[in-house]
Coordinates of C-alpha atoms in Angstrom, one line a residue:
Y9 CA 12.2 14.6 -14.2
K10 CA 12.9 13.4 -10.7
V11 CA 11.9 9.7 -10.5
F12 CA 11.6 7.2 -7.7
Y13 CA 12.1 3.5 -8.3
P14 CA 12.3 0.4 -6.0
T15 CA 15.5 -1.7 -5.8
Q16 CA 16.1 -4.8 -3.6
E17 CA 17.4 -2.6 -0.8
K18 CA 15.4 0.7 -0.9
I19 CA 13.6 3.2 -3.0
E20 CA 16.2 5.0 -5.2
V21 CA 15.9 8.6 -6.5
G22 CA 17.2 9.5 -10.0
Y23 CA 16.8 12.1 -12.7
I24 CA 16.0 11.6 -16.4
P25 CA 15.6 14.1 -19.2
Q26 CA 12.1 14.9 -20.2
K27 CA 12.7 13.6 -23.8
D28 CA 13.5 10.2 -22.3
A29 CA 10.5 9.9 -20.0
K30 CA 8.1 7.0 -20.8
L31 CA 5.5 5.2 -18.7
Y32 CA 6.9 1.8 -17.9
V33 CA 4.5 -1.1 -17.4
P34 CA 6.3 -4.2 -16.3
D35 CA 5.9 -7.5 -18.2
G36 CA 4.6 -10.6 -16.5
L37 CA 2.6 -10.9 -13.4
L38 CA 2.8 -8.8 -10.3
T39 CA 4.6 -10.9 -7.6
L40 CA 3.6 -10.7 -4.0
D41 CA 7.2 -10.4 -2.9
A42 CA 7.8 -7.4 -5.1
L43 CA 4.7 -5.7 -3.9
L44 CA 5.6 -6.3 -0.2
N45 CA 9.2 -5.2 -0.7
T46 CA 8.1 -2.0 -2.3
A47 CA 5.6 -1.2 0.5
I48 CA 8.2 -1.9 3.2
H49 CA 10.9 0.2 1.5
L50 CA 8.5 3.1 1.4
R51 CA 8.2 3.2 5.2
E52 CA 8.7 6.6 6.7
I53 CA 7.0 8.6 3.9
P54 CA 5.1 11.4 5.6
Y55 CA 1.4 11.1 6.1
T56 CA -0.3 13.7 4.0
Q57 CA -4.1 13.9 3.7
G58 CA -4.9 13.6 0.0
G59 CA -1.4 12.7 -1.1
N60 CA -0.4 9.8 -3.3
T61 CA 3.3 10.2 -4.0
S62 CA 6.5 9.4 -2.2
L63 CA 6.7 13.0 -0.9
G64 CA 3.5 12.4 1.2
C65 CA 0.5 10.2 1.0
D66 CA -2.6 9.1 2.8
S67 CA -3.6 5.4 3.2
S68 CA -5.5 4.9 0.0
G69 CA -2.9 7.0 -1.9
F70 CA -0.2 4.7 -0.5
M71 CA -2.0 1.6 -1.7
Q72 CA -2.6 3.2 -5.1
M73 CA 1.1 4.3 -5.3
I74 CA 2.6 0.9 -4.4
F75 CA 0.4 -1.0 -6.9
R76 CA 1.0 1.7 -9.6
L77 CA 4.8 1.2 -9.2
H78 CA 4.2 -2.3 -10.4
G79 CA 1.9 -1.4 -13.3
V80 CA -1.4 -2.0 -11.5
L81 CA -4.2 0.5 -11.5
L82 CA -6.2 0.8 -8.3
P83 CA -8.9 3.3 -7.7
R84 CA -7.9 6.3 -5.6
E85 CA -10.4 6.3 -2.7
T86 CA -10.6 3.8 0.2
F87 CA -14.3 3.0 -0.4
Q88 CA -13.5 2.4 -4.1
Q89 CA -10.6 0.1 -3.2
K90 CA -12.9 -1.8 -0.8
Q91 CA -15.6 -2.2 -3.6
I92 CA -13.2 -4.0 -5.9
T93 CA -12.2 -6.6 -3.3
R94 CA -13.9 -9.7 -1.9
P95 CA -14.6 -9.3 1.8
I96 CA -12.4 -11.4 4.1
L97 CA -12.7 -11.9 7.9
M98 CA -9.6 -11.1 10.1
E99 CA -9.0 -14.7 10.8
N100 CA -8.8 -15.5 7.1
L101 CA -6.4 -12.8 6.1
K102 CA -3.6 -13.8 3.8
T103 CA -0.4 -11.9 2.9
G104 CA -1.2 -9.3 0.2
D105 CA -4.8 -8.7 1.3
L106 CA -6.0 -5.2 1.9
V107 CA -7.2 -4.3 5.4
F108 CA -9.9 -1.7 5.9
F109 CA -10.6 0.7 8.7
P110 CA -12.9 3.7 8.8
E111 CA -11.5 5.9 5.9
Q112 CA -8.2 4.0 5.9
V113 CA -6.7 1.0 4.1
G114 CA -3.5 -1.0 4.6
L115 CA -1.7 -4.0 3.1
Y116 CA -1.6 -7.1 5.2
L117 CA 2.0 -8.4 5.5
G118 CA 1.2 -11.7 7.4
E119 CA 1.7 -12.7 11.0
H120 CA -0.8 -10.0 12.2
Q121 CA 1.3 -7.2 10.6
F122 CA 0.1 -4.6 8.2
I123 CA 1.5 -1.5 6.6
L124 CA -0.3 1.8 5.8
A125 CA 0.1 5.5 5.7
S126 CA -0.9 6.1 9.4
P127 CA -2.4 9.4 10.5
I128 CA -1.6 8.2 14.1
Q129 CA 2.1 7.9 13.4
K130 CA 2.1 10.7 10.8
K131 CA 4.0 8.4 8.3
V132 CA 3.9 5.1 6.5
A133 CA 4.4 2.5 9.3
I134 CA 3.9 -1.1 10.1
H135 CA 1.4 -1.9 12.8
S136 CA 0.2 -5.2 14.4
F137 CA -3.1 -6.6 15.4
D138 CA -1.3 -8.5 18.1
S139 CA -1.7 -6.7 21.4
S140 CA 1.7 -8.1 22.7
A141 CA 3.6 -6.7 19.7
P142 CA 5.7 -3.5 20.2
N143 CA 4.0 -2.0 17.1
Y144 CA 0.5 -2.7 18.3
E145 CA -1.9 0.3 18.0
P146 CA -5.2 -0.4 19.7
W147 CA -7.2 1.9 17.4
Y148 CA -6.6 -0.4 14.4
A149 CA -7.6 -3.6 16.2
E150 CA -10.7 -1.9 17.6
H151 CA -11.7 -0.3 14.2
F152 CA -10.9 -3.1 11.8
I153 CA -13.9 -3.4 9.3
Q154 CA -12.8 -6.2 7.0
G155 CA -10.0 -7.6 4.9
G156 CA -10.3 -7.4 1.1
R157 CA -8.9 -9.8 -1.5
L158 CA -8.3 -8.5 -4.9
P159 CA -10.0 -10.9 -7.3
E160 CA -7.7 -10.0 -10.2
I161 CA -4.9 -7.7 -11.0
R162 CA -5.6 -5.2 -13.7
K163 CA -2.6 -3.9 -15.6
L164 CA -2.5 -0.3 -16.8
Q165 CA -3.8 0.0 -20.4
L166 CA -1.7 2.3 -22.5

């Protein structure tokens, strides 16, 4: 099997024999730093409508994938991800909150920055809500619906 796994520097690719393949669920709590590092290291993955892998993903598939890499199960669709969060206004966003747009979702990185699989850029990219930032994309500022805070992290049950 071809496998993808996050390291401190980037997402690595490796191969393992089928007989050795097991689902790994990490022990301990999901850390915010680990989640953010994984999301940032997955920049440049091509935007693919309906995708949820490192070969191509849409925004809700990207959220599902980065959480899944840390043993956390999120629903697949944007509206489902929105339903499991507590609504947050833009001025109250905290690092790690989800940010929702029409049919899109991203991960808030702090300092007005967020990452998502962007159909505008055709890849996973970091955007800003700050109009003076070089990565500002007006569509996202104009179409922000709400932030969403996950009330609890649910581990995969084997």
